Amino acid sequence: MNVQAAYKPQKPTLIDIPISNNGGRCRFIMRKKKLMDKIDIESPKVYGGMKTDEYLALNPQGLIPALVFPDGQALWESDVIASYLNDKYSDEGASFELHSPEDRANDLLARRMIDSYICPIQGCMYKDMDIAERADKLKRLAFQLNVLSSIIKGPYVSGNDMGLADAALFPTLTFCNVMLPEVFGWKQAFTGSKLQAYWDFMQADADASQVIKEIEGGLTGWKESGRFEQKGIIEQVANKDYQWAY
Ligand SMILES: N[C@@H](CCC(=O)N[C@@H](CS)C(=O)NCC(=O)O)C(=O)O
């Protein structure tokens, strides 16, 4: 899509903020492929925010991340950006290629789990919503995390090789790992044993750990600014007519 925007990137630029889990998926690939000098990262503030006409001309969904180019083109949807980076820079840095149709299918399934089932309800951990909706979505999140656990082959999502699903999963798991215990009182975020082992494995990866720190930093900011009180979440969770911990 061609746009006339006041902000003109000098090189391919990921529009993103550190707390973004969908952006974290792209930032991990950028780190693994050593693209940090080739691709800039800018906040959507350079367009005045995500809902301005300038930004909506690039990403009509008004969401981050987006990958914008000096010629005015843009890509959006983190899975699309991740696939593009893997394709465009296939010869650089780490590989995300998997070697059997079965492993590739499992990788795609895990990415579908994140994009179609988990990210659409993750807001139950931190967005405004009424108590019944939050409790229902939290229950669904607990179920989906267990489904996710069941498809992990280990040590990576699809076995011995890293795939694009590995970039997709751990940033969202970071949200769960912080907020499910701290805000909703879970004993541990990952009750599925394969998911816990997977989380431990990814946390030990230096590049993943950088992205995890970026996201955790944003979540600490939310906590310190009183977000969970302001959104009424702490008050809702005190209501024991609903189940909050799984
Ligand atoms: N399916 C989209 C989801 C993008 C998305 O929801 N991004 C969040 C940040 S991680 C966002 O922009 N939220 C702002 C909002 O909901 O207004 C993707 O994978 O890129």
mmCIF file of N, CA and C in Angstrom, residues 47-173:
data_model
loop_
_atom_site.group_PDB
_atom_site.id
_atom_site.type_symbol
_atom_site.label_atom_id
_atom_site.label_comp_id
_atom_site.label_asym_id
_atom_site.label_seq_id
_atom_site.Cartn_x
_atom_site.Cartn_y
_atom_site.Cartn_z
ATOM 1 N N TYR A 47 4.178 8.321 14.144
ATOM 2 C CA TYR A 47 3.004 8.642 13.311
ATOM 3 C C TYR A 47 1.919 9.337 14.126
ATOM 4 N N GLY A 48 2.245 9.672 15.380
ATOM 5 C CA GLY A 48 1.234 10.279 16.250
ATOM 6 C C GLY A 48 0.371 9.242 16.942
ATOM 7 N N GLY A 49 0.747 7.961 16.833
ATOM 8 C CA GLY A 49 -0.013 6.883 17.486
ATOM 9 C C GLY A 49 -0.557 5.904 16.453
ATOM 10 N N MET A 50 -1.215 4.846 16.982
ATOM 11 C CA MET A 50 -1.665 3.734 16.119
ATOM 12 C C MET A 50 -2.995 4.011 15.438
ATOM 13 N N LYS A 51 -3.709 5.044 15.904
ATOM 14 C CA LYS A 51 -5.056 5.251 15.361
ATOM 15 C C LYS A 51 -5.119 6.508 14.490
ATOM 16 N N THR A 52 -3.961 7.067 14.157
ATOM 17 C CA THR A 52 -3.956 8.270 13.310
ATOM 18 C C THR A 52 -4.127 7.865 11.838
ATOM 19 N N ASP A 53 -4.586 8.815 11.030
ATOM 20 C CA ASP A 53 -4.760 8.531 9.599
ATOM 21 C C ASP A 53 -3.447 8.075 8.976
ATOM 22 N N GLU A 54 -2.361 8.715 9.402
ATOM 23 C CA GLU A 54 -1.046 8.348 8.834
ATOM 24 C C GLU A 54 -0.717 6.890 9.087
ATOM 25 N N TYR A 55 -0.940 6.451 10.322
ATOM 26 C CA TYR A 55 -0.595 5.056 10.638
ATOM 27 C C TYR A 55 -1.623 4.097 10.034
ATOM 28 N N LEU A 56 -2.905 4.491 10.058
ATOM 29 C CA LEU A 56 -3.944 3.618 9.496
ATOM 30 C C LEU A 56 -3.762 3.419 7.992
ATOM 31 N N ALA A 57 -3.111 4.389 7.344
ATOM 32 C CA ALA A 57 -2.825 4.222 5.918
ATOM 33 C C ALA A 57 -1.785 3.123 5.700
ATOM 34 N N LEU A 58 -0.988 2.874 6.734
ATOM 35 C CA LEU A 58 0.023 1.804 6.652
ATOM 36 C C LEU A 58 -0.548 0.481 7.126
ATOM 37 N N ASN A 59 -1.197 0.508 8.285
ATOM 38 C CA ASN A 59 -1.830 -0.690 8.825
ATOM 39 C C ASN A 59 -3.281 -0.354 9.164
ATOM 40 N N PRO A 60 -4.206 -0.713 8.269
ATOM 41 C CA PRO A 60 -5.609 -0.336 8.477
ATOM 42 C C PRO A 60 -6.206 -0.923 9.750
ATOM 43 N N GLN A 61 -5.549 -1.928 10.342
ATOM 44 C CA GLN A 61 -6.049 -2.499 11.600
ATOM 45 C C GLN A 61 -5.701 -1.611 12.797
ATOM 46 N N GLY A 62 -4.778 -0.676 12.626
ATOM 47 C CA GLY A 62 -4.406 0.213 13.734
ATOM 48 C C GLY A 62 -3.732 -0.512 14.871
ATOM 49 N N LEU A 63 -2.955 -1.529 14.534
ATOM 50 C CA LEU A 63 -2.273 -2.329 15.551
ATOM 51 C C LEU A 63 -0.782 -2.373 15.245
ATOM 52 N N ILE A 64 -0.009 -2.756 16.241
ATOM 53 C CA ILE A 64 1.410 -3.024 16.019
ATOM 54 C C ILE A 64 1.640 -4.530 16.155
ATOM 55 N N PRO A 65 2.668 -5.058 15.522
ATOM 56 C CA PRO A 65 3.706 -4.373 14.758
ATOM 57 C C PRO A 65 3.299 -4.150 13.301
ATOM 58 N N ALA A 66 4.078 -3.226 12.649
ATOM 59 C CA ALA A 66 4.050 -3.106 11.193
ATOM 60 C C ALA A 66 5.505 -2.960 10.753
ATOM 61 N N LEU A 67 5.780 -3.438 9.570
ATOM 62 C CA LEU A 67 7.122 -3.249 9.009
ATOM 63 C C LEU A 67 6.968 -2.290 7.841
ATOM 64 N N VAL A 68 7.575 -1.103 7.970
ATOM 65 C CA VAL A 68 7.410 -0.076 6.939
ATOM 66 C C VAL A 68 8.728 0.107 6.192
ATOM 67 N N PHE A 69 8.606 0.491 4.947
ATOM 68 C CA PHE A 69 9.770 0.573 4.060
ATOM 69 C C PHE A 69 9.926 1.999 3.538
ATOM 70 N N PRO A 70 11.159 2.381 3.158
ATOM 71 C CA PRO A 70 11.383 3.748 2.674
ATOM 72 C C PRO A 70 10.522 4.108 1.467
ATOM 73 N N ASP A 71 10.111 3.124 0.662
ATOM 74 C CA ASP A 71 9.301 3.457 -0.525
ATOM 75 C C ASP A 71 7.809 3.589 -0.214
ATOM 76 N N GLY A 72 7.441 3.541 1.057
ATOM 77 C CA GLY A 72 6.039 3.742 1.416
ATOM 78 C C GLY A 72 5.241 2.456 1.543
ATOM 79 N N GLN A 73 5.846 1.317 1.195
ATOM 80 C CA GLN A 73 5.144 0.044 1.384
ATOM 81 C C GLN A 73 5.132 -0.321 2.871
ATOM 82 N N ALA A 74 4.214 -1.187 3.234
ATOM 83 C CA ALA A 74 4.176 -1.658 4.628
ATOM 84 C C ALA A 74 3.622 -3.071 4.685
ATOM 85 N N LEU A 75 4.095 -3.829 5.664
ATOM 86 C CA LEU A 75 3.558 -5.161 5.958
ATOM 87 C C LEU A 75 3.013 -5.130 7.375
ATOM 88 N N TRP A 76 1.945 -5.843 7.629
ATOM 89 C CA TRP A 76 1.424 -5.931 8.993
ATOM 90 C C TRP A 76 0.934 -7.345 9.236
ATOM 91 N N GLU A 77 0.606 -7.642 10.472
ATOM 92 C CA GLU A 77 0.349 -8.981 11.029
ATOM 93 C C GLU A 77 1.717 -9.619 11.334
ATOM 94 N N SER A 78 1.926 -9.892 12.622
ATOM 95 C CA SER A 78 3.248 -10.360 13.045
ATOM 96 C C SER A 78 3.660 -11.652 12.349
ATOM 97 N N ASP A 79 2.708 -12.537 12.062
ATOM 98 C CA ASP A 79 3.084 -13.789 11.397
ATOM 99 C C ASP A 79 3.573 -13.522 9.970
ATOM 100 N N VAL A 80 2.944 -12.538 9.327
ATOM 101 C CA VAL A 80 3.348 -12.185 7.960
ATOM 102 C C VAL A 80 4.741 -11.534 7.985
ATOM 103 N N ILE A 81 4.948 -10.640 8.930
ATOM 104 C CA ILE A 81 6.260 -9.978 9.039
ATOM 105 C C ILE A 81 7.336 -11.026 9.346
ATOM 106 N N ALA A 82 7.020 -11.935 10.288
ATOM 107 C CA ALA A 82 7.984 -12.968 10.665
ATOM 108 C C ALA A 82 8.334 -13.844 9.463
ATOM 109 N N SER A 83 7.321 -14.251 8.692
ATOM 110 C CA SER A 83 7.565 -15.102 7.512
ATOM 111 C C SER A 83 8.383 -14.345 6.475
ATOM 112 N N TYR A 84 8.063 -13.064 6.324
ATOM 113 C CA TYR A 84 8.810 -12.241 5.356
ATOM 114 C C TYR A 84 10.291 -12.145 5.756
ATOM 115 N N LEU A 85 10.553 -11.874 7.032
ATOM 116 C CA LEU A 85 11.947 -11.733 7.486
ATOM 117 C C LEU A 85 12.698 -13.048 7.265
ATOM 118 N N ASN A 86 12.026 -14.154 7.552
ATOM 119 C CA ASN A 86 12.655 -15.460 7.389
ATOM 120 C C ASN A 86 12.967 -15.743 5.921
ATOM 121 N N ASP A 87 12.084 -15.308 5.054
ATOM 122 C CA ASP A 87 12.227 -15.534 3.619
ATOM 123 C C ASP A 87 13.288 -14.581 3.046
ATOM 124 N N LYS A 88 13.123 -13.313 3.346
ATOM 125 C CA LYS A 88 14.009 -12.275 2.779
ATOM 126 C C LYS A 88 15.460 -12.473 3.229
ATOM 127 N N TYR A 89 15.631 -12.846 4.484
ATOM 128 C CA TYR A 89 16.986 -12.968 5.028
ATOM 129 C C TYR A 89 17.308 -14.439 5.302
ATOM 130 N N SER A 90 16.914 -15.295 4.366
ATOM 131 C CA SER A 90 17.053 -16.748 4.582
ATOM 132 C C SER A 90 18.517 -17.158 4.761
ATOM 133 N N ASP A 91 19.432 -16.395 4.162
ATOM 134 C CA ASP A 91 20.850 -16.790 4.258
ATOM 135 C C ASP A 91 21.550 -16.143 5.443
ATOM 136 N N GLU A 92 20.840 -15.356 6.234
ATOM 137 C CA GLU A 92 21.524 -14.618 7.310
ATOM 138 C C GLU A 92 21.148 -15.144 8.689
ATOM 139 N N GLY A 93 22.155 -15.271 9.523
ATOM 140 C CA GLY A 93 21.924 -15.648 10.918
ATOM 141 C C GLY A 93 21.288 -17.020 11.060
ATOM 142 N N ALA A 94 20.507 -17.156 12.117
ATOM 143 C CA ALA A 94 19.930 -18.466 12.440
ATOM 144 C C ALA A 94 18.846 -18.845 11.431
ATOM 145 N N SER A 95 18.646 -20.143 11.317
ATOM 146 C CA SER A 95 17.621 -20.646 10.405
ATOM 147 C C SER A 95 16.344 -20.979 11.178
ATOM 148 N N PHE A 96 15.215 -20.686 10.558
ATOM 149 C CA PHE A 96 13.927 -21.088 11.134
ATOM 150 C C PHE A 96 13.274 -22.155 10.254
ATOM 151 N N GLU A 97 14.111 -22.783 9.387
ATOM 152 C CA GLU A 97 13.568 -23.796 8.472
ATOM 153 C C GLU A 97 13.407 -25.121 9.188
ATOM 154 N N LEU A 98 12.311 -25.785 8.936
ATOM 155 C CA LEU A 98 12.089 -27.123 9.480
ATOM 156 C C LEU A 98 12.152 -28.130 8.335
ATOM 157 N N HIS A 99 12.484 -29.373 8.677
ATOM 158 C CA HIS A 99 12.925 -30.272 7.610
ATOM 159 C C HIS A 99 11.959 -31.381 7.234
ATOM 160 N N SER A 100 10.818 -31.448 7.887
ATOM 161 C CA SER A 100 9.849 -32.468 7.452
ATOM 162 C C SER A 100 8.473 -31.822 7.353
ATOM 163 N N PRO A 101 7.628 -32.363 6.480
ATOM 164 C CA PRO A 101 6.258 -31.832 6.364
ATOM 165 C C PRO A 101 5.536 -31.886 7.712
ATOM 166 N N GLU A 102 5.809 -32.915 8.512
ATOM 167 C CA GLU A 102 5.123 -33.055 9.803
ATOM 168 C C GLU A 102 5.547 -31.933 10.757
ATOM 169 N N ASP A 103 6.869 -31.647 10.792
ATOM 170 C CA ASP A 103 7.340 -30.571 11.680
ATOM 171 C C ASP A 103 6.825 -29.212 11.210
ATOM 172 N N ARG A 104 6.793 -29.015 9.898
ATOM 173 C CA ARG A 104 6.291 -27.731 9.372
ATOM 174 C C ARG A 104 4.806 -27.578 9.689
ATOM 175 N N ALA A 105 4.070 -28.689 9.602
ATOM 176 C CA ALA A 105 2.631 -28.619 9.924
ATOM 177 C C ALA A 105 2.442 -28.308 11.411
ATOM 178 N N ASN A 106 3.275 -28.906 12.256
ATOM 179 C CA ASN A 106 3.159 -28.639 13.697
ATOM 180 C C ASN A 106 3.490 -27.178 14.003
ATOM 181 N N ASP A 107 4.511 -26.662 13.301
ATOM 182 C CA ASP A 107 4.899 -25.259 13.482
ATOM 183 C C ASP A 107 3.726 -24.340 13.124
ATOM 184 N N LEU A 108 3.095 -24.640 12.000
ATOM 185 C CA LEU A 108 1.967 -23.829 11.546
ATOM 186 C C LEU A 108 0.801 -23.927 12.525
ATOM 187 N N LEU A 109 0.580 -25.122 13.049
ATOM 188 C CA LEU A 109 -0.508 -25.323 14.009
ATOM 189 C C LEU A 109 -0.276 -24.471 15.273
ATOM 190 N N ALA A 110 0.959 -24.463 15.750
ATOM 191 C CA ALA A 110 1.264 -23.676 16.958
ATOM 192 C C ALA A 110 1.089 -22.181 16.680
ATOM 193 N N ARG A 111 1.481 -21.745 15.489
ATOM 194 C CA ARG A 111 1.301 -20.324 15.137
ATOM 195 C C ARG A 111 -0.185 -19.998 15.044
ATOM 196 N N ARG A 112 -0.969 -20.943 14.491
ATOM 197 C CA ARG A 112 -2.413 -20.747 14.398
ATOM 198 C C ARG A 112 -3.042 -20.685 15.788
ATOM 199 N N MET A 113 -2.523 -21.527 16.692
ATOM 200 C CA MET A 113 -3.020 -21.515 18.079
ATOM 201 C C MET A 113 -2.849 -20.125 18.696
ATOM 202 N N ILE A 114 -1.650 -19.556 18.498
ATOM 203 C CA ILE A 114 -1.369 -18.233 19.060
ATOM 204 C C ILE A 114 -2.251 -17.173 18.401
ATOM 205 N N ASP A 115 -2.281 -17.165 17.066
ATOM 206 C CA ASP A 115 -2.957 -16.070 16.358
ATOM 207 C C ASP A 115 -4.480 -16.167 16.416
ATOM 208 N N SER A 116 -5.011 -17.393 16.380
ATOM 209 C CA SER A 116 -6.472 -17.529 16.282
ATOM 210 C C SER A 116 -7.142 -17.782 17.619
ATOM 211 N N TYR A 117 -6.435 -18.380 18.570
ATOM 212 C CA TYR A 117 -7.092 -18.786 19.816
ATOM 213 C C TYR A 117 -6.577 -18.059 21.060
ATOM 214 N N ILE A 118 -5.295 -17.721 21.079
ATOM 215 C CA ILE A 118 -4.745 -17.171 22.331
ATOM 216 C C ILE A 118 -4.669 -15.639 22.294
ATOM 217 N N CYS A 119 -4.035 -15.067 21.263
ATOM 218 C CA CYS A 119 -3.927 -13.596 21.239
ATOM 219 C C CYS A 119 -5.293 -12.903 21.264
ATOM 220 N N PRO A 120 -6.314 -13.447 20.582
ATOM 221 C CA PRO A 120 -7.604 -12.738 20.648
ATOM 222 C C PRO A 120 -8.225 -12.682 22.051
ATOM 223 N N ILE A 121 -7.786 -13.549 22.978
ATOM 224 C CA ILE A 121 -8.369 -13.490 24.339
ATOM 225 C C ILE A 121 -7.359 -13.045 25.401
ATOM 226 N N GLN A 122 -6.103 -12.801 25.003
ATOM 227 C CA GLN A 122 -5.091 -12.471 26.017
ATOM 228 C C GLN A 122 -5.426 -11.177 26.778
ATOM 229 N N GLY A 123 -6.235 -10.326 26.167
ATOM 230 C CA GLY A 123 -6.615 -9.068 26.820
ATOM 231 C C GLY A 123 -7.341 -9.274 28.139
ATOM 232 N N CYS A 124 -7.824 -10.506 28.378
ATOM 233 C CA CYS A 124 -8.500 -10.765 29.676
ATOM 234 C C CYS A 124 -7.523 -10.564 30.833
ATOM 235 N N MET A 125 -6.221 -10.567 30.552
ATOM 236 C CA MET A 125 -5.244 -10.369 31.632
ATOM 237 C C MET A 125 -5.033 -8.889 31.951
ATOM 238 N N TYR A 126 -5.450 -7.966 31.042
ATOM 239 C CA TYR A 126 -5.052 -6.570 31.294
ATOM 240 C C TYR A 126 -5.952 -5.499 30.703
ATOM 241 N N LYS A 127 -6.990 -5.900 29.928
ATOM 242 C CA LYS A 127 -7.846 -4.866 29.311
ATOM 243 C C LYS A 127 -9.117 -4.655 30.125
ATOM 244 N N ASP A 128 -9.815 -3.549 29.830
ATOM 245 C CA ASP A 128 -11.131 -3.294 30.433
ATOM 246 C C ASP A 128 -12.113 -4.345 29.958
ATOM 247 N N MET A 129 -12.835 -4.978 30.865
ATOM 248 C CA MET A 129 -13.978 -5.814 30.476
ATOM 249 C C MET A 129 -14.776 -6.143 31.720
ATOM 250 N N ASP A 130 -16.035 -6.541 31.535
ATOM 251 C CA ASP A 130 -16.821 -6.822 32.744
ATOM 252 C C ASP A 130 -16.389 -8.163 33.325
ATOM 253 N N ILE A 131 -16.822 -8.382 34.552
ATOM 254 C CA ILE A 131 -16.288 -9.499 35.324
ATOM 255 C C ILE A 131 -16.600 -10.859 34.674
ATOM 256 N N ALA A 132 -17.810 -11.014 34.138
ATOM 257 C CA ALA A 132 -18.192 -12.311 33.562
ATOM 258 C C ALA A 132 -17.366 -12.598 32.304
ATOM 259 N N GLU A 133 -17.168 -11.568 31.497
ATOM 260 C CA GLU A 133 -16.380 -11.751 30.271
ATOM 261 C C GLU A 133 -14.925 -12.098 30.625
ATOM 262 N N ARG A 134 -14.382 -11.406 31.624
ATOM 263 C CA ARG A 134 -12.986 -11.677 32.009
ATOM 264 C C ARG A 134 -12.843 -13.118 32.512
ATOM 265 N N ALA A 135 -13.776 -13.532 33.373
ATOM 266 C CA ALA A 135 -13.686 -14.884 33.939
ATOM 267 C C ALA A 135 -13.828 -15.937 32.839
ATOM 268 N N ASP A 136 -14.715 -15.687 31.880
ATOM 269 C CA ASP A 136 -14.925 -16.645 30.783
ATOM 270 C C ASP A 136 -13.670 -16.740 29.908
ATOM 271 N N LYS A 137 -13.100 -15.583 29.580
ATOM 272 C CA LYS A 137 -11.916 -15.594 28.705
ATOM 273 C C LYS A 137 -10.717 -16.213 29.424
ATOM 274 N N LEU A 138 -10.634 -15.978 30.728
ATOM 275 C CA LEU A 138 -9.521 -16.558 31.496
ATOM 276 C C LEU A 138 -9.615 -18.093 31.493
ATOM 277 N N LYS A 139 -10.832 -18.590 31.618
ATOM 278 C CA LYS A 139 -11.047 -20.046 31.564
ATOM 279 C C LYS A 139 -10.621 -20.594 30.196
ATOM 280 N N ARG A 140 -10.996 -19.846 29.151
ATOM 281 C CA ARG A 140 -10.611 -20.272 27.799
ATOM 282 C C ARG A 140 -9.098 -20.202 27.614
ATOM 283 N N LEU A 141 -8.476 -19.186 28.222
ATOM 284 C CA LEU A 141 -7.017 -19.073 28.121
ATOM 285 C C LEU A 141 -6.350 -20.280 28.785
ATOM 286 N N ALA A 142 -6.866 -20.676 29.958
ATOM 287 C CA ALA A 142 -6.305 -21.845 30.653
ATOM 288 C C ALA A 142 -6.418 -23.087 29.771
ATOM 289 N N PHE A 143 -7.565 -23.247 29.133
ATOM 290 C CA PHE A 143 -7.773 -24.394 28.243
ATOM 291 C C PHE A 143 -6.784 -24.343 27.063
ATOM 292 N N GLN A 144 -6.677 -23.169 26.435
ATOM 293 C CA GLN A 144 -5.813 -23.059 25.250
ATOM 294 C C GLN A 144 -4.335 -23.269 25.593
ATOM 295 N N LEU A 145 -3.931 -22.855 26.783
ATOM 296 C CA LEU A 145 -2.523 -23.088 27.174
ATOM 297 C C LEU A 145 -2.269 -24.588 27.299
ATOM 298 N N ASN A 146 -3.256 -25.323 27.780
ATOM 299 C CA ASN A 146 -3.091 -26.777 27.874
ATOM 300 C C ASN A 146 -3.067 -27.434 26.494
ATOM 301 N N VAL A 147 -3.887 -26.914 25.580
ATOM 302 C CA VAL A 147 -3.850 -27.439 24.210
ATOM 303 C C VAL A 147 -2.471 -27.166 23.605
ATOM 304 N N LEU A 148 -1.996 -25.944 23.832
ATOM 305 C CA LEU A 148 -0.670 -25.581 23.307
ATOM 306 C C LEU A 148 0.393 -26.531 23.848
ATOM 307 N N SER A 149 0.312 -26.799 25.141
ATOM 308 C CA SER A 149 1.274 -27.706 25.761
ATOM 309 C C SER A 149 1.267 -29.067 25.056
ATOM 310 N N SER A 150 0.076 -29.508 24.678
ATOM 311 C CA SER A 150 -0.046 -30.862 24.111
ATOM 312 C C SER A 150 0.605 -30.992 22.741
ATOM 313 N N ILE A 151 0.821 -29.864 22.031
ATOM 314 C CA ILE A 151 1.398 -29.992 20.681
ATOM 315 C C ILE A 151 2.905 -29.692 20.665
ATOM 316 N N ILE A 152 3.481 -29.390 21.827
ATOM 317 C CA ILE A 152 4.920 -29.113 21.859
ATOM 318 C C ILE A 152 5.703 -30.423 21.840
ATOM 319 N N LYS A 153 6.622 -30.533 20.886
ATOM 320 C CA LYS A 153 7.411 -31.765 20.775
ATOM 321 C C LYS A 153 8.647 -31.711 21.681
ATOM 322 N N GLY A 154 9.207 -30.528 21.844
ATOM 323 C CA GLY A 154 10.378 -30.342 22.684
ATOM 324 C C GLY A 154 11.676 -30.734 21.997
ATOM 325 N N PRO A 155 12.801 -30.088 22.277
ATOM 326 C CA PRO A 155 12.847 -28.926 23.153
ATOM 327 C C PRO A 155 12.217 -27.687 22.507
ATOM 328 N N TYR A 156 12.306 -27.572 21.139
ATOM 329 C CA TYR A 156 11.577 -26.506 20.447
ATOM 330 C C TYR A 156 10.137 -26.966 20.217
ATOM 331 N N VAL A 157 9.330 -26.073 19.707
ATOM 332 C CA VAL A 157 7.914 -26.412 19.479
ATOM 333 C C VAL A 157 7.773 -27.675 18.632
ATOM 334 N N SER A 158 8.601 -27.760 17.588
ATOM 335 C CA SER A 158 8.430 -28.884 16.655
ATOM 336 C C SER A 158 9.610 -29.836 16.658
ATOM 337 N N GLY A 159 10.324 -29.917 17.757
ATOM 338 C CA GLY A 159 11.415 -30.899 17.843
ATOM 339 C C GLY A 159 12.764 -30.236 18.041
ATOM 340 N N ASN A 160 13.750 -30.787 17.340
ATOM 341 C CA ASN A 160 15.119 -30.339 17.600
ATOM 342 C C ASN A 160 15.498 -29.042 16.902
ATOM 343 N N ASP A 161 14.682 -28.597 15.958
ATOM 344 C CA ASP A 161 15.016 -27.374 15.223
ATOM 345 C C ASP A 161 14.038 -26.248 15.545
ATOM 346 N N MET A 162 14.597 -25.038 15.545
ATOM 347 C CA MET A 162 13.782 -23.857 15.840
ATOM 348 C C MET A 162 12.947 -23.494 14.608
ATOM 349 N N GLY A 163 11.687 -23.215 14.822
ATOM 350 C CA GLY A 163 10.810 -22.787 13.726
ATOM 351 C C GLY A 163 10.192 -21.437 14.048
ATOM 352 N N LEU A 164 9.387 -20.939 13.124
ATOM 353 C CA LEU A 164 8.758 -19.628 13.341
ATOM 354 C C LEU A 164 7.809 -19.641 14.540
ATOM 355 N N ALA A 165 7.268 -20.812 14.881
ATOM 356 C CA ALA A 165 6.385 -20.883 16.057
ATOM 357 C C ALA A 165 7.154 -20.547 17.335
ATOM 358 N N ASP A 166 8.456 -20.844 17.349
ATOM 359 C CA ASP A 166 9.230 -20.522 18.558
ATOM 360 C C ASP A 166 9.305 -19.022 18.778
ATOM 361 N N ALA A 167 9.361 -18.276 17.659
ATOM 362 C CA ALA A 167 9.331 -16.806 17.790
ATOM 363 C C ALA A 167 7.964 -16.339 18.271
ATOM 364 N N ALA A 168 6.921 -17.085 17.885
ATOM 365 C CA ALA A 168 5.550 -16.648 18.188
ATOM 366 C C ALA A 168 5.150 -16.931 19.631
ATOM 367 N N LEU A 169 5.619 -18.048 20.181
ATOM 368 C CA LEU A 169 5.061 -18.484 21.465
ATOM 369 C C LEU A 169 5.593 -17.726 22.677
ATOM 370 N N PHE A 170 6.921 -17.650 22.804
ATOM 371 C CA PHE A 170 7.439 -17.221 24.109
ATOM 372 C C PHE A 170 7.083 -15.771 24.478
ATOM 373 N N PRO A 171 6.932 -14.842 23.491
ATOM 374 C CA PRO A 171 6.536 -13.494 23.930
ATOM 375 C C PRO A 171 5.146 -13.481 24.585
ATOM 376 N N THR A 172 4.224 -14.263 24.051
ATOM 377 C CA THR A 172 2.889 -14.328 24.657
ATOM 378 C C THR A 172 2.949 -15.080 25.986
ATOM 379 N N LEU A 173 3.791 -16.115 26.039
ATOM 380 C CA LEU A 173 3.952 -16.841 27.314
ATOM 381 C C LEU A 173 4.517 -15.914 28.394
#
